[in-house]
Tab-separated table of C-alpha atoms in Angstrom:
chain	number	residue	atom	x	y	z
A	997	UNK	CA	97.360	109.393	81.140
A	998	UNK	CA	101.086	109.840	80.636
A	999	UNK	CA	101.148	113.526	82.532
A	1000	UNK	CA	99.275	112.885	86.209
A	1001	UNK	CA	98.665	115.362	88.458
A	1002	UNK	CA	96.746	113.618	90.532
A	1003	UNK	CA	97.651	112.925	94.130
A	1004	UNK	CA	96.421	110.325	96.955
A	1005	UNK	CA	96.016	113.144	99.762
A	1006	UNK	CA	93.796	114.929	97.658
A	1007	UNK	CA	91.700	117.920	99.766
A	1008	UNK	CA	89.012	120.428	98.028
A	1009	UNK	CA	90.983	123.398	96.371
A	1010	UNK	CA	90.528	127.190	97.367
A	1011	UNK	CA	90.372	129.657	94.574
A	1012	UNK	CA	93.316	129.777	94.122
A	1013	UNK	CA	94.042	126.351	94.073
A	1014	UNK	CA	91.758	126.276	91.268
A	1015	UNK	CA	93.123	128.961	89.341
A	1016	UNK	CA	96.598	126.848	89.313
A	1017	UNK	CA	94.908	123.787	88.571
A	1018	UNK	CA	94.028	125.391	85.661
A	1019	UNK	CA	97.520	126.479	84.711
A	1020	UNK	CA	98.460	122.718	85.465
A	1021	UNK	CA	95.694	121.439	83.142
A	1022	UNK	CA	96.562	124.088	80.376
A	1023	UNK	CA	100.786	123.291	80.556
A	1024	UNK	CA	99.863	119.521	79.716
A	1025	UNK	CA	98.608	120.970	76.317
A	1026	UNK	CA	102.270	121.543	75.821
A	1027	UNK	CA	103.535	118.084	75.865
A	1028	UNK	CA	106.140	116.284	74.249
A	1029	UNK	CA	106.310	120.117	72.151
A	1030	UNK	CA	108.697	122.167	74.809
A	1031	UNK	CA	111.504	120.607	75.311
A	1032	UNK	CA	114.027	121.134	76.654
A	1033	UNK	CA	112.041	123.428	78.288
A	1034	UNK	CA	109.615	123.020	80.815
A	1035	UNK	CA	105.808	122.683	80.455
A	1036	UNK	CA	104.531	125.819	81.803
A	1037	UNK	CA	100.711	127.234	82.304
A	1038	UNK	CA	99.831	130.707	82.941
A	1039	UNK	CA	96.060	132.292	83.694
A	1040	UNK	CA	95.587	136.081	84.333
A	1041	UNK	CA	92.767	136.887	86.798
A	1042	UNK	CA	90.808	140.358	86.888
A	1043	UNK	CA	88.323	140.552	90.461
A	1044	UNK	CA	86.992	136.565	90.310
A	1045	UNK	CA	87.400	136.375	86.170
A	1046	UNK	CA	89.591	134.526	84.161
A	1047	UNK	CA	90.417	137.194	81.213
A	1048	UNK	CA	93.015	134.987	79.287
A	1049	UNK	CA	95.336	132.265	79.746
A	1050	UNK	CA	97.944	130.092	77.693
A	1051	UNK	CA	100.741	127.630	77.716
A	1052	UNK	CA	104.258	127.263	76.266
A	1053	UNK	CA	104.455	127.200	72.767
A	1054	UNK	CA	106.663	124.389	71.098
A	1055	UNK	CA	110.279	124.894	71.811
A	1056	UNK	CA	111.582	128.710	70.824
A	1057	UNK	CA	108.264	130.134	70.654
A	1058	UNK	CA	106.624	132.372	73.219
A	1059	UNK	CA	105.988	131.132	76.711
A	1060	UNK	CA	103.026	130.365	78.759
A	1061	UNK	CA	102.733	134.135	80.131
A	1062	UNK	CA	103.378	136.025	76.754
A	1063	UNK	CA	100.518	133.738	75.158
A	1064	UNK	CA	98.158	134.639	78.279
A	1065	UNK	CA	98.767	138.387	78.137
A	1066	UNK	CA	98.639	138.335	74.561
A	1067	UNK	CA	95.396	136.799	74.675
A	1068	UNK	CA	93.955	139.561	76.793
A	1069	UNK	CA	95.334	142.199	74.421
A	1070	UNK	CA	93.331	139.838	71.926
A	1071	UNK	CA	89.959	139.440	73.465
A	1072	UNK	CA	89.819	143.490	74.980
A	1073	UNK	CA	92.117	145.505	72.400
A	1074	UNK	CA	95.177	146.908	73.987
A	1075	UNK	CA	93.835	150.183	75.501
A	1076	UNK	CA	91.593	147.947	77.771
A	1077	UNK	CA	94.309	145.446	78.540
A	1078	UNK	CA	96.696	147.655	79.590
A	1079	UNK	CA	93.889	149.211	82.151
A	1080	UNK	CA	93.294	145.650	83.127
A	1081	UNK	CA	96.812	144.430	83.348
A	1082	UNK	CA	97.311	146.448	87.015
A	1083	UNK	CA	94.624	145.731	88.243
A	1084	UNK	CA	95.190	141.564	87.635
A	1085	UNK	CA	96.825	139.142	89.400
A	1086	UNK	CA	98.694	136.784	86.877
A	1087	UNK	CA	99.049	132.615	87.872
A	1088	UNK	CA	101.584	130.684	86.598
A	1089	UNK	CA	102.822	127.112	87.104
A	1090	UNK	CA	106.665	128.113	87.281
A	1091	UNK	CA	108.716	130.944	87.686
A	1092	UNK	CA	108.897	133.346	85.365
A	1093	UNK	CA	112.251	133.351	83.309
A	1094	UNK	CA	114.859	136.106	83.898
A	1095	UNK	CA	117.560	135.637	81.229
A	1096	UNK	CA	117.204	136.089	77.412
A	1097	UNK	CA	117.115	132.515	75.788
A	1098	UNK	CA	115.215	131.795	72.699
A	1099	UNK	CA	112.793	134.729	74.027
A	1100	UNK	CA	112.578	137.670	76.027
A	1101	UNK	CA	112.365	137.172	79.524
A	1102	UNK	CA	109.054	136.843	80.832
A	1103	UNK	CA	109.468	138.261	84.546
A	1104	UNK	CA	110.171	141.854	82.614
A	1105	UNK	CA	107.313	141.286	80.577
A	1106	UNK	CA	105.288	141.026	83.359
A	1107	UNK	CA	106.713	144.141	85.247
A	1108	UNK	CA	106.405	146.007	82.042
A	1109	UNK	CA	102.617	145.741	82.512
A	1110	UNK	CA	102.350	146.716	85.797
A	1111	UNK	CA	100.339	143.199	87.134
A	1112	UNK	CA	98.950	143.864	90.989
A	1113	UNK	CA	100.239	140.115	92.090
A	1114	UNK	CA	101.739	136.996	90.551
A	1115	UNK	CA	101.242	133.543	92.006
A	1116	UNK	CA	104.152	130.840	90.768
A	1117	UNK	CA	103.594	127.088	92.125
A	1118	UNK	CA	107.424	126.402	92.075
A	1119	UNK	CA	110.901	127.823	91.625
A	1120	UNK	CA	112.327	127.190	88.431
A	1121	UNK	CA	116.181	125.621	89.404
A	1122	UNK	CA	117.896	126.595	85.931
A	1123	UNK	CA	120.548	128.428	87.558
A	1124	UNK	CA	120.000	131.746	85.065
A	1125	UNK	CA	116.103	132.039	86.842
A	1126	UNK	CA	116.041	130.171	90.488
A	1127	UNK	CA	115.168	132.780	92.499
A	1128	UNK	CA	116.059	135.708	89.950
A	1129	UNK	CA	112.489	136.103	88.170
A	1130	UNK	CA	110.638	135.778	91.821
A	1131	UNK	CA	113.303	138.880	92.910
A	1132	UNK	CA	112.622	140.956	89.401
A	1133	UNK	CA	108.887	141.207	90.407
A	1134	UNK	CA	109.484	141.674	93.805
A	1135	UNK	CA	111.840	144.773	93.057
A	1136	UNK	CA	109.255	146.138	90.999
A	1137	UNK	CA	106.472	146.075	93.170
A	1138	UNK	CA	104.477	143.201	92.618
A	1139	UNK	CA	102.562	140.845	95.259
A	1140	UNK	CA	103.602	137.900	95.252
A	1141	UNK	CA	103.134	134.357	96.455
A	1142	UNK	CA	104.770	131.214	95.524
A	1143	UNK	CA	104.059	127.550	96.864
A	1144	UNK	CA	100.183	126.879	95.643
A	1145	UNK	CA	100.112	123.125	94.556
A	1146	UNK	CA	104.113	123.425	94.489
A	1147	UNK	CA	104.400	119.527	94.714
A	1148	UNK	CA	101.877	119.325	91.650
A	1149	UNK	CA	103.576	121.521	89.324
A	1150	UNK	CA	106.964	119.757	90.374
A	1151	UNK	CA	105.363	116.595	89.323
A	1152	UNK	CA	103.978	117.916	86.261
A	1153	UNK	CA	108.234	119.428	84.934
A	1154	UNK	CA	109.649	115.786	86.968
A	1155	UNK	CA	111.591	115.453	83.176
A	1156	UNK	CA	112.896	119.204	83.334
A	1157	UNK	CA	113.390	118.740	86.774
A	1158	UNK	CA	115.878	115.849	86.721
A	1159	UNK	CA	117.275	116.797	84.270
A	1160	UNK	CA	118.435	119.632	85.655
A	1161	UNK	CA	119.370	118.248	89.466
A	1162	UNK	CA	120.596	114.813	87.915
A	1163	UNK	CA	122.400	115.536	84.650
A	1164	UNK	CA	120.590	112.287	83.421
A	1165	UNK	CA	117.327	112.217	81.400
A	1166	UNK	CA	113.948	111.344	83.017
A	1167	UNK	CA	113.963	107.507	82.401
A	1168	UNK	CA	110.497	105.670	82.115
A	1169	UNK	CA	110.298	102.071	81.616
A	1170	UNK	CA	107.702	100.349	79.788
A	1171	UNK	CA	106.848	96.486	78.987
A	1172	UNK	CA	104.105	94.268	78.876
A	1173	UNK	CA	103.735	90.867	80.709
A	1174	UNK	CA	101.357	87.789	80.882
A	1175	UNK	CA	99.223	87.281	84.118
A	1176	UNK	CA	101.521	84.481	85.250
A	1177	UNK	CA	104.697	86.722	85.111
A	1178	UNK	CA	106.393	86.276	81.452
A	1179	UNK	CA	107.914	88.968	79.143
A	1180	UNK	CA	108.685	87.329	76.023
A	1181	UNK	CA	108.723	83.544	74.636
A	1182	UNK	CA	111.641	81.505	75.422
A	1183	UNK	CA	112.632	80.755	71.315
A	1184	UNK	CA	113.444	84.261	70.882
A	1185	UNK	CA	109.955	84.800	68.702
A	1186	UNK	CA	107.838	88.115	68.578
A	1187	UNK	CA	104.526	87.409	70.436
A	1188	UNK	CA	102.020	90.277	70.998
A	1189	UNK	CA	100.896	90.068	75.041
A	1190	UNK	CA	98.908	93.806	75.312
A	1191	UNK	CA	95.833	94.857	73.721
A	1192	UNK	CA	95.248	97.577	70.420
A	1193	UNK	CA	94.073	100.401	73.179
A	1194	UNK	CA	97.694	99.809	74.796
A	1195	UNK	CA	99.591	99.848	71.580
A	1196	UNK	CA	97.709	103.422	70.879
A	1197	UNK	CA	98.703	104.417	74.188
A	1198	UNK	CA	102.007	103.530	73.413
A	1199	UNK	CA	102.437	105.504	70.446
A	1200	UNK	CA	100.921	108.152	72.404
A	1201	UNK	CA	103.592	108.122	75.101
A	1202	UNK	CA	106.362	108.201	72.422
A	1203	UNK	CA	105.062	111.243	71.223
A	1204	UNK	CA	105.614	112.886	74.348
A	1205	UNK	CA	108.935	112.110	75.432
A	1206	UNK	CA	112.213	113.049	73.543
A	1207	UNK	CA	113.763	109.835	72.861
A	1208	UNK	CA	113.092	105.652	72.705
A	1209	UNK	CA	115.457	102.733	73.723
A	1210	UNK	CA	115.915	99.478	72.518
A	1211	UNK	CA	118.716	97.038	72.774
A	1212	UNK	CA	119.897	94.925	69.885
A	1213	UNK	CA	118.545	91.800	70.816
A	1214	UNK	CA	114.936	93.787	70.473
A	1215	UNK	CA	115.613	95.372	67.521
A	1216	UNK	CA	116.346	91.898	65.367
A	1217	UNK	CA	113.911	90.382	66.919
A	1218	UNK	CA	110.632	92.509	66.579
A	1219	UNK	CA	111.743	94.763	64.044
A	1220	UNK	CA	110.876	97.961	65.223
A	1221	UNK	CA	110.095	101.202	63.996
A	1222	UNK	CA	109.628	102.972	67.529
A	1223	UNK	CA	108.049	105.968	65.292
A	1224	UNK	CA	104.412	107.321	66.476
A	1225	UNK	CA	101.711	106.104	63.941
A	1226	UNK	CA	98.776	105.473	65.980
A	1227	UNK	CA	98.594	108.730	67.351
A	1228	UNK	CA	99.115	111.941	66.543
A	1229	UNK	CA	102.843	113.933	67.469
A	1230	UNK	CA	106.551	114.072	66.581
A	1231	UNK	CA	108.650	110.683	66.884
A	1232	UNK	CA	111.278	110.520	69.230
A	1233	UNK	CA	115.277	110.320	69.167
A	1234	UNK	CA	115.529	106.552	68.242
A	1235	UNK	CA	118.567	105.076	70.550
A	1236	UNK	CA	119.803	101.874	70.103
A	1237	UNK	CA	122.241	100.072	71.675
A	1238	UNK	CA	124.532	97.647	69.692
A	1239	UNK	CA	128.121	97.057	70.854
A	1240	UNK	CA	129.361	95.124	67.990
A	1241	UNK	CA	127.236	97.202	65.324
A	1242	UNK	CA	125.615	93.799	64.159
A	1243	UNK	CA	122.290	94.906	63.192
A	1244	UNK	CA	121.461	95.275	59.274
A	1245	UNK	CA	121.185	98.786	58.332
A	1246	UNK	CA	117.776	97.818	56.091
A	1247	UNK	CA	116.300	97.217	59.872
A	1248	UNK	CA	112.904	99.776	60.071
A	1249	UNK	CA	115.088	100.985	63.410
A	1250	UNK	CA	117.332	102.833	60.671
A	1251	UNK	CA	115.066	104.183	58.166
A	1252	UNK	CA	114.741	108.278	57.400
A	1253	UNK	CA	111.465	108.717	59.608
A	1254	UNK	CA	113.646	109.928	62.935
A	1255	UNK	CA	117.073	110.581	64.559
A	1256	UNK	CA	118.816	107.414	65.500
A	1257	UNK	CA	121.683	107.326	67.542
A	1258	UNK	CA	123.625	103.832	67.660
A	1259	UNK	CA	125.840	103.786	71.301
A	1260	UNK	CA	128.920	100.832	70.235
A	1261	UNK	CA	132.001	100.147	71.200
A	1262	UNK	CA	133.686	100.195	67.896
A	1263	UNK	CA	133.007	103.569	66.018
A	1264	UNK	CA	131.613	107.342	66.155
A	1265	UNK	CA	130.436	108.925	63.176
A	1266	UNK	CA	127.770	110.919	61.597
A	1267	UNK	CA	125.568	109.787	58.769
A	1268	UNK	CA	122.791	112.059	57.985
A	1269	UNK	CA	120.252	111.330	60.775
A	1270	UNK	CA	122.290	108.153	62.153
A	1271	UNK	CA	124.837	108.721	64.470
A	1272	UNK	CA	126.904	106.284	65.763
A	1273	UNK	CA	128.804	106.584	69.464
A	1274	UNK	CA	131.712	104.435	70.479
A	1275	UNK	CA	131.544	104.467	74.280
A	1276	UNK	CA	134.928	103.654	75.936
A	1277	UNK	CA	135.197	100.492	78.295
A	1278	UNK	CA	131.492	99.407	77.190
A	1279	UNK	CA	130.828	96.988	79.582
A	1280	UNK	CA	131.529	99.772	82.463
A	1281	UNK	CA	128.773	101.711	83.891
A	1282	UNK	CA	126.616	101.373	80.431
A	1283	UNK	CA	123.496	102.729	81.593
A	1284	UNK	CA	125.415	106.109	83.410
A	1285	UNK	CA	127.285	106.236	80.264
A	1286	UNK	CA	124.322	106.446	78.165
A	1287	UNK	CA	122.099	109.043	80.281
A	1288	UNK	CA	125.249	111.449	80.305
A	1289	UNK	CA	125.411	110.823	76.481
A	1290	UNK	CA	122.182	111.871	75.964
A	1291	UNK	CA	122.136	114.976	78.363
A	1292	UNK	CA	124.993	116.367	76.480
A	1293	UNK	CA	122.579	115.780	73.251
A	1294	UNK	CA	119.633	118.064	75.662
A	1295	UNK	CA	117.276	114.661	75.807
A	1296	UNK	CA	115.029	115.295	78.532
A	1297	UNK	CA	113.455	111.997	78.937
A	1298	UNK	CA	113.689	108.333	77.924
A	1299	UNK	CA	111.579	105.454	77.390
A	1300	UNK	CA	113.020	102.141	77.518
A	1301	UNK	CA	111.252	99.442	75.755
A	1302	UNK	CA	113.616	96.684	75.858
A	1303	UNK	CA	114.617	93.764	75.575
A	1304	UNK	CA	114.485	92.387	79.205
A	1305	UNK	CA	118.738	92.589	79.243
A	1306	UNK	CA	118.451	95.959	78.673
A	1307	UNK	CA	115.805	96.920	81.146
A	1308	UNK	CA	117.360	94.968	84.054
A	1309	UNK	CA	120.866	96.399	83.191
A	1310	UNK	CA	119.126	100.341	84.607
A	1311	UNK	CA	116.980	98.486	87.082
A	1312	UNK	CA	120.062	97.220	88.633
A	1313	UNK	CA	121.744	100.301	88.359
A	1314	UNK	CA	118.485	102.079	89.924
A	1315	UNK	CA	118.737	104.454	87.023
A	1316	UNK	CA	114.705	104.319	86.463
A	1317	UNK	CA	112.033	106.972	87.437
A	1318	UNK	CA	108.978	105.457	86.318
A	1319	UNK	CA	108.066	101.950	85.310
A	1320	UNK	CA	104.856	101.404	83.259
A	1321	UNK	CA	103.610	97.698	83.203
A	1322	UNK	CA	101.013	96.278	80.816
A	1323	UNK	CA	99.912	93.237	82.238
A	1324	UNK	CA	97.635	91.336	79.502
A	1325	UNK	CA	94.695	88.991	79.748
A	1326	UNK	CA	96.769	86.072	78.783
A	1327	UNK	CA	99.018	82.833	80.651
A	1328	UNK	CA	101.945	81.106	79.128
A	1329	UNK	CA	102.788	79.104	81.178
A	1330	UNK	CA	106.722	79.333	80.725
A	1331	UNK	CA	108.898	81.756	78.489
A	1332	UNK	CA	111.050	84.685	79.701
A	1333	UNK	CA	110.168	86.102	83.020
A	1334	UNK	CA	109.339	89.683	83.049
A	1335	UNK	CA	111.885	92.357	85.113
A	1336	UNK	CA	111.440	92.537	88.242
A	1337	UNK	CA	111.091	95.353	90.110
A	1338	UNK	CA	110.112	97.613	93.478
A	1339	UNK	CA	108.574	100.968	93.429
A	1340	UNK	CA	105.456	103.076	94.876
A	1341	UNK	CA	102.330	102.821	93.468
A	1342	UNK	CA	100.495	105.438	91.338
A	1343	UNK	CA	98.330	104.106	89.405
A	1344	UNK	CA	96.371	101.356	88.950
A	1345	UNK	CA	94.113	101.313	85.347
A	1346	UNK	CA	92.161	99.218	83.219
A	1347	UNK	CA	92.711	99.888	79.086
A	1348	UNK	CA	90.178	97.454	77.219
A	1349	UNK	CA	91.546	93.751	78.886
A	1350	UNK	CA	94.842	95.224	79.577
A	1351	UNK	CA	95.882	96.546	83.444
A	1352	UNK	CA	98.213	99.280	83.627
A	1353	UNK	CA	100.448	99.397	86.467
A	1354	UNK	CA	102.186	102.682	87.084
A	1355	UNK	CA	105.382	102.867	89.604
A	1356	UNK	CA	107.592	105.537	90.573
A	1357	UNK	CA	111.349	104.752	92.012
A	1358	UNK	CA	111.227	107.392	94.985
């Protein structure tokens, strides 16, 4: 539910529409694993047969098209492969790399075995491939096409993507609110408002983004672990934010089970897995502050779970992507009024009593 590919202007797919479908489907396998990298799909095609396929491996492991090729080589020995390679066409949701990272680059990979035509959905912007993996097969004699369900696989990398074109992380909001409009009781208690099937989704959300944000006010309150427990997956960066360090470092929000980075305004220093980040003239520009903080650090995205100070303080500074709204099956009557907040539609859901509202910014 977290990765959607799914569009309103939907039309019936040609084959090869399908075949990058299928790369789509097979790079959400790879989430919350990659980063920073993108989530990329790859399926190699011989006449009308799929013959293998993969998807990025978690971060510094091989890439989507080095697991596809190498499960050819698997299924048909390499003699066979290597007689099937040229005569394949190879789909993959992004451009191949062109620059040694953590691995070889892919685009010479795929020269190397002599593929009749690749078929990329989208560009890759890191400046060390945009353009430079497309031109590598190109030189070498390859077919090739590039814009099948471009806008898809755009939507499917929108972290790696801003990331890269905003020097912020991707930034998804995410509360819960009664039917008549209220976040939180007005005497500062912890009151549950969505159901068990949203706190699972929850924890399932967590496990695919790099990092979680509370403000200080949520953290004494509720107590927080922000780990994953109800589902299965890594926990995210933990980032508070706590400008006169008041919290008790016995808080769950502290303990050993993740990274925690504490943005204050009186000290920066490194404590095993806490860090702590004095930010200069705290009051100004917070929320840029704290995205360019964290895209030094390589986060790719963000969840923000509160407290409602904290979520208003990016709403008003329209530094939000994607807003994710529980609203429960419950009325208060009074207590703290949820954010409030404009943005397209996407999706509209049911989970159990709960109704999931999802909105983009743009």
């Amino acid at each position: 539910m977290a990765i959607c590919v799914e569009f309103p202007n939907f039309k019936p797919m040609n084959q090869q529409e399908l075949y990058m479908q299928r790369c789509l489907d097979l790079a959400v396998l790879g989430a919350g694993t990659t980063s920073p990298n993108p989530m990329v799909g790859s399926v190699i095609v011989h006449g009308d047969t799929i013959i293998g396929e993969g998807y990025t491996s978690p971060y510094g492991g091989p890439h989507a098209e080095v697991n596809a090729i190498q499960q050819v080589i698997a299924r048909f020995g390499e003699a066979e492969a290597e007689r099937l390679f040229p005569e394949s066409t190879i789909y993959v949701s992004l451009e191949p790399c062109a620059h040694f990272g953590k691995t070889p680059p892919c685009a010479d990979l795929i020269v190397s075995k002599g593929f009749r035509k690749a078929v990329i959905a989208c560009l890759d912007p890191f400046a060390k491939v945009n353009g430079l993996g497309l031109k590598k097969l190109q030189d070498a004699g390859i077919a090739t096409e590039v814009g099948v369900l471009e806008e898809e696989a755009k939507w499917l990398n929108r972290r790696f993507f801003t990331k890269l074109k905003e020097f912020r992380p991707y930034v998804i909001l995410k509360w819960a609110e009664t039917t008549d409009g209220f976040f939180a009781p007005s005497d500062a208690q912890q009151r549950w408002i969505s159901n068990g099937a949203s706190k699972q989704l929850v924890h399932k959300w967590r496990a695919e983004e790099d990092a979680i944000l509370v403000g200080a006010a949520t953290a004494a309150i509720d107590a927080p672990s922000l780990t994953v427990r109800e589902w299965e997956g890594k926990n995210p960066i933990r980032v508070v934010i706590d400008k006169d360090l008041t919290l008790d470092l016995d808080t769950p929000l502290f303990d050993a089970s993740a990274e925690t980075i504490i943005f204050n305004a009186i000290r920066t220093d490194w404590q095993g897995h806490l860090k702590f980040i004095a930010l200069e003239n705290f009051e100004m520009y917070l929320p840029q502050q704290i995205l360019y903080q964290l895209y030094l650090m390589d986060v790719q995205s963000l969840i923000i779970e509160g407290g409602k100070k904290t979520l208003d303080l990016f709403i008003k500074a329209g530094l939000w992507d994607e807003a994710r709204i529980f609203v429960g099956d419950m009325e208060w009557g009074d207590g703290v009024p949820s954010p409030r907040i404009t943005g397209k539609l996407l999706q509209q859901t049911a989970v159990g009593s709960d109704k999931l509202r999802i909105l983009s910014r743009v």
